Amino acid sequence: MTQQNQDQQTSIANQLILQGDLSKLSAGDKVRYYNGYCGRMGLDPYTKPFDLLRLNGKEILYCTRSGTQQLNKLHKVSHTITSRDTNAEAGVYIVTSKATLPDGRCTESIGAVNIAGLKGEAYANAIMKAETKAKRRATLDLLGLGVIDESEAESIPNASVGALHTMVEANPEMEVEAVEVIETEAEKLTIGRLAIAIKKASNIVELKAVYDANKHKIETNTFIKEQLKSRKNELLKG
């Protein structure tokens, strides 16, 4: 590798690590990064827990509705609405949500929406959106994820959302890797690839091979354990 290429790779790595900017990555590298990120979180990449937000020349990941739902289930996060307020002068409705883990750790976050001039169904939808934003933001804050929520991404002016999942669906690399993993590298699976391998197992024998090679990971990860159980039931039903 030439010095110029090394400098370019270092620059890209710095943008990715320090700023979370994926814009300089190739489509394939974006998919691999997404796949690995989902794996570290214990999430199934095929359910699109994250997607891309494009703003001011940068591309960053944001957490989708599917992502926060999976995180809540995986970490057993519970929510309590601690306050609901209306600032009539500003035309804003504000909800505060408290997210709590089973060990007692908790945090509070707010969700605010514009309600100026809204009536009827539009007003009702805004009220519900504020509660949703508060709950999702609380989950992400509690789990220490430095990403924004889907409802926040949609409200950012001049931002473009929804690009990464298209690359994932169109990229055959993920499909090939999943099949190869079942046959030859089950013992080396990350959580993300393990979820894919479970989904791709075409019969009980393949599914058992994945389980036997990764028993500890499966038994200690609630999300993966449920994925295995669900796939087993599907295969048994034929």
Tab-separated table of C-alpha atoms in Angstrom, residues 87-192:
chain	number	residue	atom	x	y	z
A	87	ASN	CA	-46.135	25.350	26.331
A	88	ALA	CA	-48.998	27.250	24.703
A	89	GLU	CA	-46.887	30.328	24.020
A	90	ALA	CA	-44.268	28.322	22.112
A	91	GLY	CA	-46.837	25.952	20.598
A	92	VAL	CA	-44.949	22.900	21.870
A	93	TYR	CA	-46.060	19.728	23.635
A	94	ILE	CA	-43.404	18.030	25.792
A	95	VAL	CA	-43.311	14.529	27.254
A	96	THR	CA	-40.690	13.225	29.695
A	97	SER	CA	-40.028	9.481	29.783
A	98	LYS	CA	-38.013	7.506	32.315
A	99	ALA	CA	-36.273	4.365	31.018
A	100	THR	CA	-35.166	1.749	33.546
A	101	LEU	CA	-33.071	-1.431	33.386
A	102	PRO	CA	-33.680	-4.480	35.601
A	103	ASP	CA	-30.636	-3.571	37.742
A	104	GLY	CA	-32.212	-0.223	38.635
A	105	ARG	CA	-30.179	2.042	36.366
A	106	CYS	CA	-32.366	4.682	34.765
A	107	THR	CA	-32.401	7.922	32.830
A	108	GLU	CA	-34.968	10.480	31.677
A	109	SER	CA	-35.342	12.045	28.248
A	110	ILE	CA	-37.862	14.361	26.636
A	111	GLY	CA	-39.785	14.262	23.391
A	112	ALA	CA	-41.127	17.570	22.050
A	113	VAL	CA	-43.370	18.290	19.059
A	114	ASN	CA	-44.883	21.355	17.441
A	115	ILE	CA	-48.651	21.570	18.044
A	116	ALA	CA	-49.231	25.168	16.955
A	117	GLY	CA	-52.471	25.347	14.983
A	118	LEU	CA	-53.126	21.607	15.133
A	119	LYS	CA	-56.595	20.184	15.782
A	120	GLY	CA	-58.343	16.836	15.747
A	121	GLU	CA	-56.400	13.873	14.365
A	122	ALA	CA	-53.317	15.963	13.546
A	123	TYR	CA	-53.158	17.108	17.168
A	124	ALA	CA	-53.692	13.556	18.471
A	125	ASN	CA	-50.916	12.202	16.237
A	126	ALA	CA	-48.526	14.901	17.445
A	127	ILE	CA	-49.250	14.025	21.083
A	128	MET	CA	-48.547	10.348	20.448
A	129	LYS	CA	-45.376	11.179	18.533
A	130	ALA	CA	-44.034	13.190	21.474
A	131	GLU	CA	-44.450	10.179	23.770
A	132	THR	CA	-42.809	7.872	21.237
A	133	LYS	CA	-39.850	10.236	20.814
A	134	ALA	CA	-39.389	10.487	24.577
A	135	LYS	CA	-39.409	6.711	25.067
A	136	ARG	CA	-37.022	5.980	22.206
A	137	ARG	CA	-34.636	8.743	23.204
A	138	ALA	CA	-34.625	7.459	26.783
A	139	THR	CA	-33.752	3.950	25.583
A	140	LEU	CA	-30.829	5.148	23.465
A	141	ASP	CA	-29.529	7.409	26.233
A	142	LEU	CA	-29.805	4.682	28.865
A	143	LEU	CA	-27.882	2.176	26.730
A	144	GLY	CA	-25.209	4.722	25.853
A	145	LEU	CA	-25.709	4.671	22.077
A	146	GLY	CA	-24.507	7.842	20.409
A	147	VAL	CA	-27.125	7.751	17.647
A	148	ILE	CA	-30.341	9.627	17.028
A	149	ASP	CA	-33.796	8.094	16.782
A	150	GLU	CA	-35.880	7.714	13.621
A	151	SER	CA	-38.468	10.242	14.786
A	152	GLU	CA	-35.679	12.781	15.338
A	153	ALA	CA	-34.079	12.043	11.968
A	154	GLU	CA	-37.363	12.672	10.156
A	155	SER	CA	-37.708	16.114	11.744
A	156	ILE	CA	-34.247	17.422	10.738
A	157	PRO	CA	-34.542	20.003	7.912
A	158	ASN	CA	-32.710	19.216	4.648
A	159	ALA	CA	-31.851	15.691	5.817
A	160	SER	CA	-32.262	12.612	3.630
A	161	VAL	CA	-33.035	9.294	5.313
A	162	GLY	CA	-33.381	5.665	4.245
A	163	ALA	CA	-30.495	4.495	2.066
A	164	LEU	CA	-28.517	1.771	3.802
A	165	HIS	CA	-31.198	-0.923	3.884
A	166	THR	CA	-31.410	-0.744	0.093
A	167	MET	CA	-27.701	-1.578	-0.127
A	168	VAL	CA	-28.128	-4.464	2.299
A	169	GLU	CA	-31.032	-5.929	0.329
A	170	ALA	CA	-29.166	-5.537	-2.963
A	171	ASN	CA	-25.802	-6.816	-1.703
A	172	PRO	CA	-25.459	-10.588	-2.226
A	173	GLU	CA	-22.378	-10.674	0.001
A	174	MET	CA	-24.460	-10.973	3.163
A	175	GLU	CA	-26.366	-13.932	1.739
A	176	VAL	CA	-23.176	-15.751	0.699
A	177	GLU	CA	-21.442	-15.121	4.003
A	178	ALA	CA	-24.419	-16.472	5.919
A	179	VAL	CA	-24.429	-19.786	4.022
A	180	GLU	CA	-20.656	-20.179	4.274
A	181	VAL	CA	-20.772	-19.518	7.994
A	182	ILE	CA	-23.263	-22.349	8.556
A	183	GLU	CA	-21.041	-24.806	6.709
A	184	THR	CA	-17.534	-23.901	7.779
A	185	GLU	CA	-17.207	-21.123	10.370
A	186	ALA	CA	-20.026	-21.512	12.878
A	187	GLU	CA	-17.620	-21.456	15.798
A	188	LYS	CA	-16.371	-18.001	14.808
A	189	LEU	CA	-19.704	-16.249	14.426
A	190	THR	CA	-20.315	-12.813	15.817
A	191	ILE	CA	-23.748	-12.175	17.271
A	192	GLY	CA	-24.839	-10.471	14.058
